[in-house]
Amino acid sequence: MSQLKKRVFKGAADGPVFLVTGTVHGNEKCGTAAIGRLVMEIEAGLVSIDKGTLVCVPVCNPRAYALNQRQAEANLNRVMVRHSAPTLYEHHLANELADIIDGCDFMLDLHSYSSGVRPFLFLDTDTPAHRAYAQALGIPYWITGWDDLYADAQDLNAGDTMTYAKGAGKLGILVECGQHEDPAAILHGYHALRRALAHFGLTAAYEDAATAPPQINRMTKIITKDKAGTFTRAWQHLDPVAKGDAVIQYDDGSVLAAPEDGVVIMPAPKAESGTEWIYFGRADS
Ligand SMILES: [Zn+2]
């Protein structure tokens, strides 16, 4: 019986299969939360997969996740090989995960760690493609040299997700998003995921809030509700408007138009008479 729950989102156009995995270690839940946010946004139409296929496995070790501990019977990130005669719980998970990894082109594996706040990634395999992928993720700290360090200790190194992915010919990176309990780790993981999807062309370009310059708008005009009317559309805060656009249709037949090119600010369609109904603003620096 299948242990792993998958969510699959297909774009309208053909493209690569991108796999994101969370909670390979049961107490590293930031990836699950980051993936959960993205799934919610896709379902709400806030993020669209333009091409290719996104495969999400939010919880790779369900039993350890439920126990909030690293593993149930074995460290999944040390037994991530195919097991012809599985005996331990994680052996079964590894077999399922192997099938899923085999079906992808690119992979992102989200983990967290026990001490420290800096998100980092492992550049285990140093090729131009891995460097470009790592660069795209926006993770400020990279760790390399793992494979060399463990060259003489294969039993400590074999059987992890990235070694499996590499052996299967897949381009993958493992990100340590931050400390297990740090809420910021969820955001680091989320931003990395969004950047990875953009890097491989599944979504439009993505700039996360942490690195994008602020978009500043200056409030220039306030409209209080002085007579009955309705918004010409369901205005959202910071929707752009052009000078002359009809913004409010009054019941008496007249129209309130945007005073200049800019944005609407804090529209309140249910405002009481005499209170703030909508504001206008324009880009400022
Ligand atoms: Zn881990």
mmCIF file of N, CA, C and O in Angstrom, residues 44-46 215 217 231-242 245-248 262-270 277-281:
data_model
loop_
_atom_site.group_PDB
_atom_site.id
_atom_site.type_symbol
_atom_site.label_atom_id
_atom_site.label_comp_id
_atom_site.label_asym_id
_atom_site.label_seq_id
_atom_site.Cartn_x
_atom_site.Cartn_y
_atom_site.Cartn_z
ATOM 1 N N ALA A 44 -5.914 28.187 -5.390
ATOM 2 C CA ALA A 44 -6.654 29.448 -5.368
ATOM 3 C C ALA A 44 -6.437 30.271 -6.633
ATOM 4 O O ALA A 44 -6.998 31.353 -6.781
ATOM 5 N N GLY A 45 -5.591 29.766 -7.529
ATOM 6 C CA GLY A 45 -5.337 30.494 -8.764
ATOM 7 C C GLY A 45 -4.340 31.629 -8.632
ATOM 8 O O GLY A 45 -4.200 32.453 -9.539
ATOM 9 N N LEU A 46 -3.645 31.685 -7.512
ATOM 10 C CA LEU A 46 -2.667 32.760 -7.294
ATOM 11 C C LEU A 46 -1.333 32.449 -7.952
ATOM 12 O O LEU A 46 -0.540 33.341 -8.239
ATOM 13 N N GLN A 215 8.154 48.264 -3.378
ATOM 14 C CA GLN A 215 7.363 49.065 -4.308
ATOM 15 C C GLN A 215 6.615 50.088 -3.466
ATOM 16 O O GLN A 215 5.765 49.725 -2.657
ATOM 17 N N ASN A 217 4.227 53.384 -2.944
ATOM 18 C CA ASN A 217 3.197 54.239 -3.518
ATOM 19 C C ASN A 217 2.839 55.334 -2.524
ATOM 20 O O ASN A 217 2.734 55.082 -1.320
ATOM 21 N N PHE A 231 -18.619 50.288 -6.911
ATOM 22 C CA PHE A 231 -17.353 50.190 -7.634
ATOM 23 C C PHE A 231 -17.619 49.591 -9.020
ATOM 24 O O PHE A 231 -18.471 48.710 -9.162
ATOM 25 N N THR A 232 -16.871 50.059 -10.005
ATOM 26 C CA THR A 232 -17.057 49.534 -11.367
ATOM 27 C C THR A 232 -16.506 48.121 -11.496
ATOM 28 O O THR A 232 -16.792 47.418 -12.446
ATOM 29 N N ARG A 233 -15.650 47.712 -10.565
ATOM 30 C CA ARG A 233 -15.203 46.316 -10.486
ATOM 31 C C ARG A 233 -14.761 46.058 -9.058
ATOM 32 O O ARG A 233 -14.739 46.971 -8.233
ATOM 33 N N ALA A 234 -14.421 44.831 -8.792
ATOM 34 C CA ALA A 234 -14.017 44.463 -7.427
ATOM 35 C C ALA A 234 -12.566 44.894 -7.210
ATOM 36 O O ALA A 234 -11.641 44.102 -7.278
ATOM 37 N N TRP A 235 -12.391 46.174 -6.963
ATOM 38 C CA TRP A 235 -11.035 46.710 -6.807
ATOM 39 C C TRP A 235 -10.311 46.051 -5.644
ATOM 40 O O TRP A 235 -10.880 45.889 -4.567
ATOM 41 N N GLN A 236 -9.053 45.706 -5.914
ATOM 42 C CA GLN A 236 -8.174 45.179 -4.864
ATOM 43 C C GLN A 236 -7.137 46.246 -4.527
ATOM 44 O O GLN A 236 -6.716 46.999 -5.414
ATOM 45 N N HIS A 237 -6.734 46.256 -3.295
ATOM 46 C CA HIS A 237 -5.684 47.164 -2.847
ATOM 47 C C HIS A 237 -4.481 47.095 -3.795
ATOM 48 O O HIS A 237 -3.973 46.013 -4.074
ATOM 49 N N LEU A 238 -4.071 48.258 -4.316
ATOM 50 C CA LEU A 238 -2.907 48.411 -5.201
ATOM 51 C C LEU A 238 -3.152 47.957 -6.641
ATOM 52 O O LEU A 238 -2.206 47.845 -7.425
ATOM 53 N N ASP A 239 -4.419 47.748 -7.013
ATOM 54 C CA ASP A 239 -4.701 47.540 -8.434
ATOM 55 C C ASP A 239 -4.283 48.796 -9.210
ATOM 56 O O ASP A 239 -4.560 49.913 -8.781
ATOM 57 N N PRO A 240 -3.639 48.615 -10.378
ATOM 58 C CA PRO A 240 -3.266 49.791 -11.171
ATOM 59 C C PRO A 240 -4.488 50.418 -11.854
ATOM 60 O O PRO A 240 -5.426 49.714 -12.223
ATOM 61 N N VAL A 241 -4.443 51.735 -11.999
ATOM 62 C CA VAL A 241 -5.476 52.456 -12.747
ATOM 63 C C VAL A 241 -4.788 53.477 -13.645
ATOM 64 O O VAL A 241 -3.699 53.971 -13.329
ATOM 65 N N ALA A 242 -5.451 53.777 -14.761
ATOM 66 C CA ALA A 242 -4.973 54.845 -15.655
ATOM 67 C C ALA A 242 -5.858 56.068 -15.459
ATOM 68 O O ALA A 242 -7.036 55.958 -15.107
ATOM 69 N N ASP A 245 -9.867 56.318 -15.862
ATOM 70 C CA ASP A 245 -10.590 55.055 -15.679
ATOM 71 C C ASP A 245 -11.783 55.274 -14.744
ATOM 72 O O ASP A 245 -11.649 55.900 -13.689
ATOM 73 N N ALA A 246 -12.931 54.728 -15.130
ATOM 74 C CA ALA A 246 -14.098 54.808 -14.247
ATOM 75 C C ALA A 246 -13.895 53.874 -13.061
ATOM 76 O O ALA A 246 -13.668 52.676 -13.243
ATOM 77 N N VAL A 247 -13.949 54.413 -11.868
ATOM 78 C CA VAL A 247 -13.679 53.623 -10.667
ATOM 79 C C VAL A 247 -14.958 53.395 -9.870
ATOM 80 O O VAL A 247 -15.172 52.314 -9.327
ATOM 81 N N ILE A 248 -15.792 54.430 -9.798
ATOM 82 C CA ILE A 248 -17.070 54.313 -9.079
ATOM 83 C C ILE A 248 -18.195 54.799 -9.999
ATOM 84 O O ILE A 248 -18.080 55.856 -10.632
ATOM 85 N N GLY A 262 -1.853 55.487 -11.706
ATOM 86 C CA GLY A 262 -1.370 55.090 -10.383
ATOM 87 C C GLY A 262 -2.060 53.834 -9.915
ATOM 88 O O GLY A 262 -2.230 52.888 -10.700
ATOM 89 N N VAL A 263 -2.461 53.853 -8.663
ATOM 90 C CA VAL A 263 -3.080 52.673 -8.067
ATOM 91 C C VAL A 263 -4.260 53.097 -7.204
ATOM 92 O O VAL A 263 -4.353 54.259 -6.789
ATOM 93 N N VAL A 264 -5.149 52.128 -6.941
ATOM 94 C CA VAL A 264 -6.163 52.348 -5.910
ATOM 95 C C VAL A 264 -5.616 51.769 -4.603
ATOM 96 O O VAL A 264 -4.828 50.817 -4.610
ATOM 97 N N ILE A 265 -6.022 52.400 -3.507
ATOM 98 C CA ILE A 265 -5.491 52.002 -2.201
ATOM 99 C C ILE A 265 -6.657 51.757 -1.253
ATOM 100 O O ILE A 265 -7.593 52.575 -1.177
ATOM 101 N N MET A 266 -6.614 50.649 -0.562
ATOM 102 C CA MET A 266 -7.586 50.289 0.476
ATOM 103 C C MET A 266 -9.033 50.549 0.078
ATOM 104 O O MET A 266 -9.774 51.252 0.773
ATOM 105 N N PRO A 267 -9.470 50.000 -1.047
ATOM 106 C CA PRO A 267 -10.876 50.167 -1.434
ATOM 107 C C PRO A 267 -11.800 49.507 -0.411
ATOM 108 O O PRO A 267 -11.494 48.432 0.098
ATOM 109 N N ALA A 268 -12.896 50.180 -0.098
ATOM 110 C CA ALA A 268 -13.848 49.670 0.905
ATOM 111 C C ALA A 268 -15.234 49.682 0.297
ATOM 112 O O ALA A 268 -15.984 50.652 0.452
ATOM 113 N N PRO A 269 -15.615 48.624 -0.418
ATOM 114 C CA PRO A 269 -16.893 48.640 -1.151
ATOM 115 C C PRO A 269 -18.101 48.804 -0.243
ATOM 116 O O PRO A 269 -19.141 49.273 -0.687
ATOM 117 N N LYS A 270 -17.974 48.431 1.020
ATOM 118 C CA LYS A 270 -19.128 48.522 1.924
ATOM 119 C C LYS A 270 -19.025 49.710 2.880
ATOM 120 O O LYS A 270 -19.621 49.698 3.956
ATOM 121 N N TRP A 277 -13.898 55.696 1.303
ATOM 122 C CA TRP A 277 -14.418 54.727 0.334
ATOM 123 C C TRP A 277 -13.269 54.090 -0.453
ATOM 124 O O TRP A 277 -13.199 52.889 -0.646
ATOM 125 N N ILE A 278 -12.385 54.956 -0.925
ATOM 126 C CA ILE A 278 -11.223 54.492 -1.692
ATOM 127 C C ILE A 278 -10.183 55.618 -1.713
ATOM 128 O O ILE A 278 -10.533 56.793 -1.544
ATOM 129 N N TYR A 279 -8.948 55.227 -1.870
ATOM 130 C CA TYR A 279 -7.878 56.215 -2.029
ATOM 131 C C TYR A 279 -7.210 55.997 -3.384
ATOM 132 O O TYR A 279 -7.265 54.902 -3.952
ATOM 133 N N PHE A 280 -6.541 57.042 -3.845
ATOM 134 C CA PHE A 280 -5.683 56.904 -5.020
ATOM 135 C C PHE A 280 -4.249 57.211 -4.618
ATOM 136 O O PHE A 280 -3.990 57.958 -3.665
ATOM 137 N N GLY A 281 -3.334 56.619 -5.368
ATOM 138 C CA GLY A 281 -1.925 56.887 -5.105
ATOM 139 C C GLY A 281 -1.119 56.695 -6.370
ATOM 140 O O GLY A 281 -1.626 56.224 -7.384
#
